Structure formats: structure tokens, C-alpha cells
Short mmCIF file of C-alpha atoms and ligand atoms in Angstrom, two decimals:
data_model
loop_
_atom_site.label_atom_id
_atom_site.label_comp_id
_atom_site.label_asym_id
_atom_site.label_seq_id
_atom_site.Cartn_x
_atom_site.Cartn_y
_atom_site.Cartn_z
CA MET A 1 0.00 0.00 0.00
CA GLY A 2 1.46 3.39 -1.01
CA LYS A 3 1.66 6.12 1.59
CA SER A 4 -0.95 8.22 -0.19
CA SER A 5 -3.60 5.45 0.00
CA LYS A 6 -3.15 5.17 3.77
CA ASP A 7 -3.33 8.96 3.85
CA LYS A 8 -6.72 8.82 2.14
CA ARG A 9 -8.06 6.08 4.36
CA ASP A 10 -7.12 7.35 7.78
CA ALA A 11 -7.68 10.89 8.99
CA TYR A 12 -5.75 10.35 12.23
CA TYR A 13 -2.74 8.95 10.34
CA ARG A 14 -2.61 12.18 8.30
CA LEU A 15 -3.21 14.39 11.28
CA ALA A 16 -0.45 12.67 13.27
CA LYS A 17 2.09 13.56 10.59
CA GLU A 18 0.81 17.14 10.37
CA GLN A 19 1.04 17.66 14.11
CA GLY A 20 4.41 15.91 14.49
CA TRP A 21 3.28 12.78 16.36
CA ARG A 22 5.26 9.58 15.84
CA ALA A 23 2.05 7.51 15.64
CA ARG A 24 -1.70 8.08 15.33
CA SER A 25 -2.04 6.48 18.81
CA ALA A 26 -1.27 9.92 20.26
CA PHE A 27 -4.90 10.88 19.61
CA LYS A 28 -6.18 7.95 21.66
CA LEU A 29 -4.35 9.25 24.72
CA LEU A 30 -5.37 12.86 24.03
CA GLN A 31 -9.04 11.84 23.68
CA LEU A 32 -8.86 9.74 26.86
CA ASP A 33 -7.38 12.78 28.62
CA GLU A 34 -10.21 14.97 27.31
CA GLU A 35 -12.71 12.63 28.94
CA PHE A 36 -10.90 11.71 32.16
CA ASN A 37 -8.54 14.65 32.77
CA LEU A 38 -5.77 12.09 33.16
CA PHE A 39 -2.88 14.51 33.61
CA GLU A 40 -4.37 16.66 36.36
CA GLY A 41 -1.76 17.01 39.12
CA VAL A 42 0.47 14.41 37.48
CA THR A 43 4.27 14.74 37.38
CA ARG A 44 5.60 11.18 37.61
CA VAL A 45 4.55 8.78 34.87
CA VAL A 46 5.52 5.37 33.52
CA ASP A 47 4.71 4.67 29.85
CA LEU A 48 4.76 0.92 29.11
CA CYS A 49 5.02 -0.54 25.60
CA ALA A 50 5.88 2.94 24.46
CA ALA A 51 7.55 2.63 21.03
CA PRO A 52 7.63 4.43 18.65
CA GLY A 53 6.76 6.97 21.34
CA SER A 54 3.68 9.03 20.50
CA TRP A 55 2.21 8.59 24.01
CA SER A 56 5.57 9.65 25.46
CA GLN A 57 5.45 12.67 23.14
CA VAL A 58 2.03 13.58 24.55
CA LEU A 59 3.46 13.32 28.08
CA SER A 60 6.52 15.35 27.14
CA ARG A 61 4.55 18.11 25.42
CA ILE A 62 1.93 18.47 28.13
CA LEU A 63 3.96 17.87 31.31
CA ILE A 64 7.48 19.03 30.39
CA LYS A 65 6.80 21.73 27.79
CA GLY A 66 3.38 22.83 29.04
CA GLU A 67 1.84 22.74 25.53
CA SER A 68 -1.86 22.46 24.84
CA PHE A 69 -3.47 21.29 21.64
CA GLY A 70 -5.91 23.03 19.36
CA ARG A 71 -7.34 21.69 16.12
CA SER A 72 -5.46 22.06 12.87
CA ALA A 73 -7.18 24.24 10.24
CA TRP A 74 -8.34 21.35 8.05
CA GLU A 75 -9.52 19.28 11.00
CA ASP A 76 -11.64 22.26 11.91
CA ARG A 77 -13.08 22.52 8.42
CA PHE A 78 -14.05 18.83 8.40
CA ALA A 79 -15.58 19.25 11.83
CA ARG A 80 -17.82 22.05 10.52
CA ASP A 81 -18.88 19.97 7.47
CA ARG A 82 -19.70 17.00 9.64
CA MET A 83 -21.65 18.96 12.23
CA ALA A 84 -23.66 20.55 9.39
CA ALA A 85 -24.39 17.06 7.95
CA PHE A 86 -25.88 16.09 11.31
CA GLY A 87 -27.84 19.35 11.47
CA LEU A 88 -25.85 20.40 14.53
CA PRO A 89 -24.49 23.89 15.26
CA SER A 90 -21.08 24.38 13.68
CA PRO A 91 -17.93 25.11 15.69
CA PRO A 92 -16.83 28.75 15.27
CA GLU A 93 -14.81 29.66 12.13
CA GLU A 94 -11.84 30.60 14.25
CA PRO A 95 -10.75 27.72 16.51
CA ALA A 96 -11.36 28.56 20.16
CA GLU A 97 -8.26 29.83 21.93
CA THR A 98 -6.47 26.90 23.50
CA PRO A 99 -5.80 27.24 27.23
CA GLN A 100 -2.23 28.12 28.14
CA LEU A 101 -0.56 25.45 30.24
CA LYS A 102 2.71 25.79 32.12
CA PRO A 103 5.67 23.40 32.19
CA ARG A 104 5.44 21.38 35.40
CA LYS A 105 8.19 21.07 38.00
CA ASP A 106 10.04 17.85 38.88
CA VAL A 107 8.57 15.85 36.02
CA LYS A 108 9.79 12.26 35.73
CA ILE A 109 8.75 10.09 32.79
CA VAL A 110 10.08 6.59 32.17
CA SER A 111 9.16 4.79 28.94
CA ILE A 112 9.73 1.09 28.29
CA ASP A 113 9.48 -1.03 25.16
CA LEU A 114 10.93 -4.22 23.70
CA GLN A 115 11.89 -2.17 20.65
CA PRO A 116 14.52 0.54 20.71
CA MET A 117 12.98 4.02 20.84
CA SER A 118 14.44 7.24 19.43
CA PRO A 119 15.24 9.55 22.34
CA LEU A 120 12.76 12.16 23.52
CA GLU A 121 13.92 15.16 25.49
CA GLY A 122 13.45 14.77 29.23
CA ILE A 123 12.27 11.15 29.01
CA THR A 124 14.18 8.10 30.27
CA THR A 125 13.73 5.24 27.82
CA LEU A 126 14.42 1.59 28.65
CA LYS A 127 14.58 -1.28 26.18
CA ALA A 128 13.07 -4.11 28.20
CA ASP A 129 10.36 -6.77 28.29
CA ILE A 130 7.55 -5.74 30.65
CA THR A 131 6.65 -9.38 31.27
CA HIS A 132 10.13 -10.16 32.66
CA PRO A 133 10.70 -9.81 36.43
CA SER A 134 14.14 -8.21 35.86
CA THR A 135 12.36 -5.15 34.38
CA ILE A 136 10.89 -4.10 37.75
CA PRO A 137 14.22 -3.22 39.44
CA LEU A 138 15.32 -1.54 36.18
CA LEU A 139 12.20 0.61 36.28
CA LEU A 140 12.60 1.44 39.97
CA LYS A 141 16.21 2.47 39.38
CA ALA A 142 15.16 4.66 36.43
CA LEU A 143 12.51 6.32 38.61
CA ASP A 144 14.87 6.93 41.49
CA GLU A 145 18.66 6.99 41.13
CA ASP A 146 19.05 6.27 44.84
CA TYR A 147 16.86 3.18 44.62
CA ASP A 148 18.27 0.45 46.81
CA PRO A 149 17.03 -3.10 46.07
CA SER A 150 17.52 -4.02 49.74
CA SER A 151 14.86 -1.45 50.78
CA PRO A 152 12.48 -1.37 47.79
CA SER A 153 9.81 0.62 49.62
CA ALA A 154 12.11 3.66 49.43
CA ALA A 155 11.42 3.99 45.68
CA GLN A 156 9.46 7.16 44.88
CA PRO A 157 5.96 6.31 43.71
CA VAL A 158 4.36 7.51 40.48
CA ASP A 159 1.02 9.20 39.74
CA LEU A 160 0.11 7.49 36.49
CA VAL A 161 0.99 4.27 34.66
CA ILE A 162 -0.11 3.97 31.03
CA SER A 163 0.22 0.92 28.81
CA ASP A 164 -0.58 0.62 25.12
CA GLY A 165 0.82 -2.90 24.91
CA ALA A 166 -0.08 -4.97 21.90
CA PRO A 167 1.51 -8.11 20.49
CA ASP A 168 2.38 -8.51 16.82
CA VAL A 169 -1.11 -9.54 15.77
CA THR A 170 -1.16 -13.04 14.19
CA GLY A 171 -4.80 -13.01 13.10
CA LEU A 172 -5.45 -16.04 15.34
CA HIS A 173 -7.89 -14.25 17.61
CA ASP A 174 -7.61 -16.47 20.66
CA LEU A 175 -3.82 -16.31 20.58
CA ASP A 176 -3.75 -12.53 20.07
CA ILE A 177 -6.21 -12.01 22.92
CA TYR A 178 -4.22 -14.29 25.21
CA VAL A 179 -0.88 -12.55 24.51
CA GLN A 180 -2.50 -9.13 24.92
CA SER A 181 -3.98 -10.16 28.27
CA GLN A 182 -0.51 -11.25 29.42
CA LEU A 183 0.81 -7.79 28.56
CA LEU A 184 -2.04 -6.19 30.49
CA TRP A 185 -1.34 -8.43 33.47
CA ALA A 186 2.38 -7.54 33.38
CA ALA A 187 1.52 -3.84 33.12
CA LEU A 188 -0.80 -4.11 36.13
CA ASN A 189 1.88 -5.92 38.14
CA LEU A 190 4.35 -3.14 37.40
CA ALA A 191 1.74 -0.50 38.23
CA LEU A 192 0.99 -2.08 41.61
CA CYS A 193 4.70 -1.85 42.49
CA VAL A 194 5.10 1.85 41.65
CA LEU A 195 1.71 3.61 41.94
CA LYS A 196 1.03 5.88 44.86
CA PRO A 197 -2.36 5.68 46.62
CA GLY A 198 -4.85 7.62 44.51
CA GLY A 199 -2.78 6.97 41.36
CA LYS A 200 -4.18 6.05 37.95
CA PHE A 201 -3.68 3.14 35.57
CA VAL A 202 -4.69 3.27 31.90
CA ALA A 203 -4.20 0.26 29.66
CA LYS A 204 -5.20 -1.12 26.32
CA ILE A 205 -7.42 -4.21 26.42
CA PHE A 206 -8.97 -6.45 23.80
CA ARG A 207 -12.68 -6.81 24.58
CA ALA A 208 -13.21 -10.54 24.51
CA ASN A 209 -14.95 -13.28 26.50
CA GLU A 210 -14.54 -12.99 30.26
CA VAL A 211 -13.29 -9.40 30.05
CA ASP A 212 -15.96 -8.41 32.58
CA LEU A 213 -14.13 -10.52 35.14
CA LEU A 214 -10.98 -8.50 34.49
CA TYR A 215 -12.87 -5.23 35.09
CA ALA A 216 -14.12 -6.56 38.39
CA GLN A 217 -10.61 -7.61 39.41
CA LEU A 218 -9.31 -4.13 38.63
CA ARG A 219 -12.13 -2.72 40.73
CA VAL A 220 -10.64 -4.48 43.75
CA MET A 221 -7.57 -2.25 43.46
CA PHE A 222 -9.09 1.02 42.16
CA ALA A 223 -11.97 3.17 43.36
CA ARG A 224 -13.22 3.86 39.81
CA VAL A 225 -12.87 1.66 36.72
CA HIS A 226 -14.19 2.65 33.29
CA VAL A 227 -13.85 1.04 29.90
CA SER A 228 -13.41 3.58 27.17
CA LYS A 229 -13.17 3.69 23.40
CA PRO A 230 -11.64 6.87 21.96
CA ARG A 231 -13.00 8.00 18.59
CA SER A 232 -9.54 7.56 17.07
CA SER A 233 -9.66 3.82 17.89
CA ARG A 234 -11.30 2.05 14.95
CA ALA A 235 -14.80 0.78 15.68
CA SER A 236 -13.89 -2.39 13.79
CA SER A 237 -11.13 -3.15 16.32
CA ILE A 238 -11.80 -5.01 19.58
CA GLU A 239 -9.38 -2.62 21.27
CA ALA A 240 -10.56 -0.44 24.15
CA PHE A 241 -8.89 1.07 27.22
CA VAL A 242 -9.43 0.52 30.92
CA VAL A 243 -9.15 3.75 32.86
CA CYS A 244 -8.63 2.99 36.55
CA GLU A 245 -8.57 5.88 39.01
CA GLY A 246 -8.06 6.16 42.74
CA PHE A 247 -5.55 3.38 43.45
CA GLN A 248 -6.61 2.00 46.82
CA PRO A 249 -4.76 -1.19 47.66
CA PRO A 250 -6.87 -3.29 50.03
CA PRO A 251 -5.76 -3.23 53.69
CA GLY A 252 -2.77 -5.50 54.17
CA PHE A 253 -1.81 -5.47 50.49
CA LYS A 254 1.94 -5.33 50.01
CA ALA A 255 3.37 -4.97 46.53
CA SER A 256 5.91 -7.70 45.97
CA LEU A 257 8.54 -7.30 43.31
CA GLU A 258 8.64 -11.03 42.62
CA ASN A 259 4.94 -11.69 42.50
CA PRO A 260 2.87 -8.54 42.97
CA LEU A 261 -0.54 -10.23 42.92
CA GLY A 262 0.63 -13.52 44.37
CA PRO A 263 -0.30 -15.09 47.71
CA LYS A 264 2.65 -13.40 49.46
CA SER A 265 1.40 -9.92 48.69
CA VAL A 266 -2.39 -10.32 48.77
CA PRO A 267 -3.56 -11.11 52.30
CA ALA A 268 -5.93 -14.00 52.92
CA LYS A 269 -8.57 -11.58 54.26
CA LEU A 270 -8.77 -10.05 50.79
CA GLU A 271 -10.41 -13.19 49.50
CA PRO A 272 -14.00 -12.41 50.54
CA GLN A 273 -13.68 -9.04 48.73
CA ALA A 274 -12.54 -10.69 45.51
CA PRO A 275 -15.13 -10.73 42.76
CA LEU A 276 -17.34 -13.78 42.62
CA ARG A 277 -18.57 -14.92 39.27
CA THR A 278 -21.64 -16.99 38.71
CA VAL A 279 -23.23 -17.94 35.44
CA ARG A 280 -27.03 -17.64 35.69
CA GLU A 281 -29.45 -20.07 34.07
CA ASP A 282 -29.94 -17.65 31.19
CA GLY A 283 -26.18 -17.78 30.51
CA VAL A 284 -25.46 -14.23 31.78
CA THR A 285 -22.28 -13.92 33.85
CA VAL A 286 -22.94 -12.05 37.09
CA LEU A 287 -20.11 -10.45 39.00
CA ASP A 288 -20.39 -9.87 42.70
CA LEU A 289 -18.23 -7.23 44.32
CA GLY A 290 -20.48 -6.91 47.29
CA ASP A 291 -20.77 -3.13 46.93
CA GLU A 292 -23.93 -2.86 44.86
CA GLU A 293 -27.46 -3.47 46.09
CA ASP A 294 -28.19 -6.25 43.64
CA GLY A 295 -24.72 -7.74 44.03
CA ARG A 296 -23.70 -6.86 40.48
CA TRP A 297 -21.01 -4.54 39.30
CA ILE A 298 -20.67 -3.72 35.64
CA ALA A 299 -17.87 -1.47 34.41
CA PRO A 300 -19.31 1.68 32.82
CA PHE A 301 -18.44 2.02 29.13
CA LEU A 302 -17.63 5.48 27.75
CA ALA A 303 -17.00 6.42 24.15
CA CYS A 304 -14.80 9.51 24.12
CA GLY A 305 -14.57 12.17 21.49
CA ASP A 306 -17.76 13.91 20.23
CA LEU A 307 -19.23 13.93 16.71
CA SER A 308 -17.00 16.80 15.70
CA ALA A 309 -13.91 14.58 15.96
CA PHE A 310 -12.76 12.52 12.98
CA ASP A 311 -14.30 9.07 12.59
CA SER A 312 -11.36 6.65 12.33
CA ASP A 313 -13.34 4.28 10.08
CA ALA A 314 -14.41 6.95 7.57
CA THR A 315 -12.72 8.08 4.37
CA TYR A 316 -12.66 11.84 3.84
CA GLN A 317 -12.38 13.99 0.74
CA LEU A 318 -8.92 15.56 0.88
CA PRO A 319 -8.16 19.14 -0.05
CA LYS A 320 -6.62 19.45 -3.54
CA ASP A 321 -3.62 21.41 -2.28
CA ARG A 322 -2.71 18.81 0.34
CA VAL A 323 0.85 17.47 0.37
CA THR A 324 1.61 13.92 1.55
CA LEU A 325 4.05 14.11 4.45
CA ASP A 326 6.68 11.57 5.45
CA PRO A 327 6.22 9.76 8.79
CA VAL A 328 7.59 11.75 11.73
CA GLN A 329 9.78 8.92 13.01
CA PRO A 330 10.63 6.01 10.71
CA PRO A 331 10.94 2.69 12.61
CA THR A 332 14.37 2.41 14.32
CA ALA A 333 14.61 -1.39 13.98
CA PRO A 334 11.94 -2.57 11.54
CA PRO A 335 11.57 -6.35 11.23
CA TYR A 336 11.92 -6.02 7.43
CA ARG A 337 15.38 -4.39 7.68
CA ARG A 338 17.23 -7.70 7.30
CA ALA A 339 15.23 -8.57 4.17
CA LEU A 340 16.18 -5.19 2.67
CA GLU A 341 19.85 -5.73 3.54
CA MET A 342 19.82 -9.20 1.96
CA ARG A 343 18.19 -7.86 -1.17
CA LYS A 344 20.74 -5.04 -1.39
CA ALA A 345 23.63 -7.51 -0.91
CA ALA A 346 22.22 -9.61 -3.74
CA GLY A 347 22.28 -6.59 -6.04
CA GLY A 348 18.67 -5.43 -5.64
CA ALA A 349 15.32 -6.97 -6.56
CA TYR A 350 16.57 -8.05 -9.99
CA GLY A 351 20.09 -8.95 -8.79
CA LYS A 352 19.89 -12.62 -9.71
CA THR A 353 18.67 -11.98 -13.22
CA LYS A 354 21.22 -9.22 -13.94
CA GLY A 355 23.33 -9.93 -17.01
CA VAL A 356 21.00 -12.69 -18.23
N1 SAM B 401 1.87 3.79 22.62
C1 SAM B 401 2.81 3.64 21.52
C2 SAM B 401 2.90 4.98 20.83
O1 SAM B 401 2.08 5.83 21.11
O2 SAM B 401 3.81 5.16 20.03
C3 SAM B 401 2.39 2.54 20.57
C4 SAM B 401 2.52 1.18 21.19
S1 SAM B 401 2.39 -0.11 20.04
C5 SAM B 401 0.68 -0.16 19.72
C6 SAM B 401 2.61 -1.54 21.01
C7 SAM B 401 4.02 -1.72 21.53
O3 SAM B 401 4.01 -2.78 22.48
C8 SAM B 401 5.06 -2.10 20.47
O4 SAM B 401 6.01 -1.09 20.33
C9 SAM B 401 5.69 -3.38 21.05
O5 SAM B 401 7.09 -3.43 20.87
C10 SAM B 401 5.34 -3.24 22.53
N2 SAM B 401 5.43 -4.51 23.26
C11 SAM B 401 4.83 -5.67 22.95
N3 SAM B 401 5.18 -6.62 23.85
C12 SAM B 401 6.00 -6.02 24.76
C13 SAM B 401 6.68 -6.48 25.92
N4 SAM B 401 6.57 -7.75 26.33
N5 SAM B 401 7.45 -5.61 26.62
C14 SAM B 401 7.57 -4.33 26.19
N6 SAM B 401 6.94 -3.83 25.10
C15 SAM B 401 6.17 -4.68 24.38
#
């Protein structure tokens, strides 16, 4: 697929290049922030599965540089057309003035990915596997230079952990869902080790069977749990995000570096609070957290982004004068690099037939 065809298909892909984001995922985090005010009072953040780094860019621009984001001119024009099509009042011709933010003090952002990530000013990047136990001390050291493994509780806690983890999708749904859930689990384990009480955890999930049980489990650790689908996340994708606020470890809970949710860290008295799941005669799974009158707790689902935002599944008419831009950050270690090198060494695509 040529770059112009992807340009035509995906408004957020185009917009990401125009606004200097390394990936269109930036808009997912921005739209989640619009809905949940994620960055309020936040200075210490861990970004898991962060490459190529558009979420880290969002963190850097908002927290370190104090930038705020208005619409680009053509996004605004499309917004007006779309609102008119729905018979809704149009946004003003001139985009509303964006609020002025200030750079924050003592910001600490640590980003981790399996893939190498091009550096971003003010951000500590680690190349590591979030599912591996050795990553936890690495992260704690990155968060706090004075971190001493013999007294782990001394590590300074963080306000927000975000994770956009996704495996290389195979197309085998059950396998993809399983691997993604392992990433989510690893992200939660890391979050439990570093979050301060009241902290937030935001993570990508694949909505699949039994996901309601996961929401209920998260609810044991957080005061508020929502499932959210930003408008920039394609409707055709099973992807959504859990937004967990108000970290409140149950009494007696002690994060353990080796096994954060294991029997050593979760006290036995937590068990009665754990969600119970029963399947009713009509086949509906009922979760019991004991805090609702009818014994059920269902995670609220929120779509974020209003009708004036681009629809990620729609194709838009492009302005005639539009220029196709190159990606902001080409992949640092693409899996196809070796194939390109081999082809070059063989004298190019037609190397073998040369001179025939
Ligand atoms: N949030 C990123 C951004 O805005 O640029 C995009 C993340 S991308 C959708 C998913 C990332 O998960 C990939 O870069 C992949 O390398 C990473 N990943 C997958 N498994 C991982 C693991 N076990 N440990 C660390 N990163 C992992």
C-alpha cells in the first residue's frame, strides 16, 4: 500500500504527521485525557510498551513543555462539514483559543518497550520486556537513582501508569487475545509496584470473553474503573482502554517485586472481597463485588470524542492542495530491515537476473 492510500483512508494517520506525532495512537491518549482529565496534578509517569513513542510525546509536550493542543485548520473545516451534515451547530470559524498550560516542576517520565525508541527530550527510555521480572528493578532504578534493592519501599511512587501494549497480531484471535492479556497483566503488576495511593492506571485491552471478570478484578484495586473507546480507535477493532482511578490497595496489600498479585502480597482476608462470578441459568455472567445493592457490578463504558472529531473508520475527501508528508519517526529497527539488507547484498530486486 502506497503512503498516499493510507493517507486517504485514515484521517488520524494524516493528522499525526501534520502535528508531528510519531504515531496516530497519540490521539487515543489525548481523547482519553479529554474525557478523564488524566494529567491533572500528574508529574511522575511510567509509559509501558511505548515505542515508537507518541504517548511519550504527549506526556513530554503536556507535562514538560506545558503545551496544549488546538485543532489544525483542516480538521476544523471537516468538523464544521460534519456537524452541518448532522444538522448540529457548527464550531466557530476561528478555533477557540487553547488554554495556556505551564511546564510542570520535577517531572519524571520513564518509557519502556521491547523495541529501541528514538530519544525524547526529558524522558528516560528503557529497552526491556515488561513481562520479565528483571524489568521491575530496572524501572525502579530509572525512577529513582538512589533506589536500593535491599529497601524497595524507598522507591518514589508515580502518579500514572499507562500501557498501550499490543503483540504482533497473528490473526489467530484467541492467541492474540491471550498474549495481549498477558501484557495487560504484566503492566498491572508493574503498576501495583510503583503507583502511589490515589494513582491512575490506563491500559489497552482487547474486549473478549470474560473481560468483565478483568474489570471486576481491577475494581478491587481502584476506586473507579471505566472502559473507554476513543473516537480515534477504529470501531472495527476489539481494542478499548481501561481507565482505573483512585488506586486503593486493600488493607494488608503489600506490593511484591517477585509476585505482585501472588499469595505473598495479597492477604488472605482479601479473598471475601474478591469478585465472585456466577453464570445464571440464562447464561449471563454475574459479578459480585459486594458493593452494589443487587450484588452486580458492571464497568461503565464510555466512548470519548464527540461527533466533531474525525471518525477513524471513515474516508474523507482531501483538499486538492494537500501534500503527503513523510512519517515523523521512521521505525528504528523494523523487522523487514534484514530482508532489505539481503536484497541489497544480492544486487537489488533483480540482482539474480542481472546480465542474463
Ligand atoms: N503507545 C505507543 C505509541 O504511542 O507510540 C504505541 C505502542 S504499540 C501499539 C505496542 C508496543 O508494544 C510495540 O512497540 C511493542 O514493541 C510493545 N510490546 C509488545 N510486547 C511487549 C513487551 N513484552 N514488553 C515491552 N513492550 C512490548
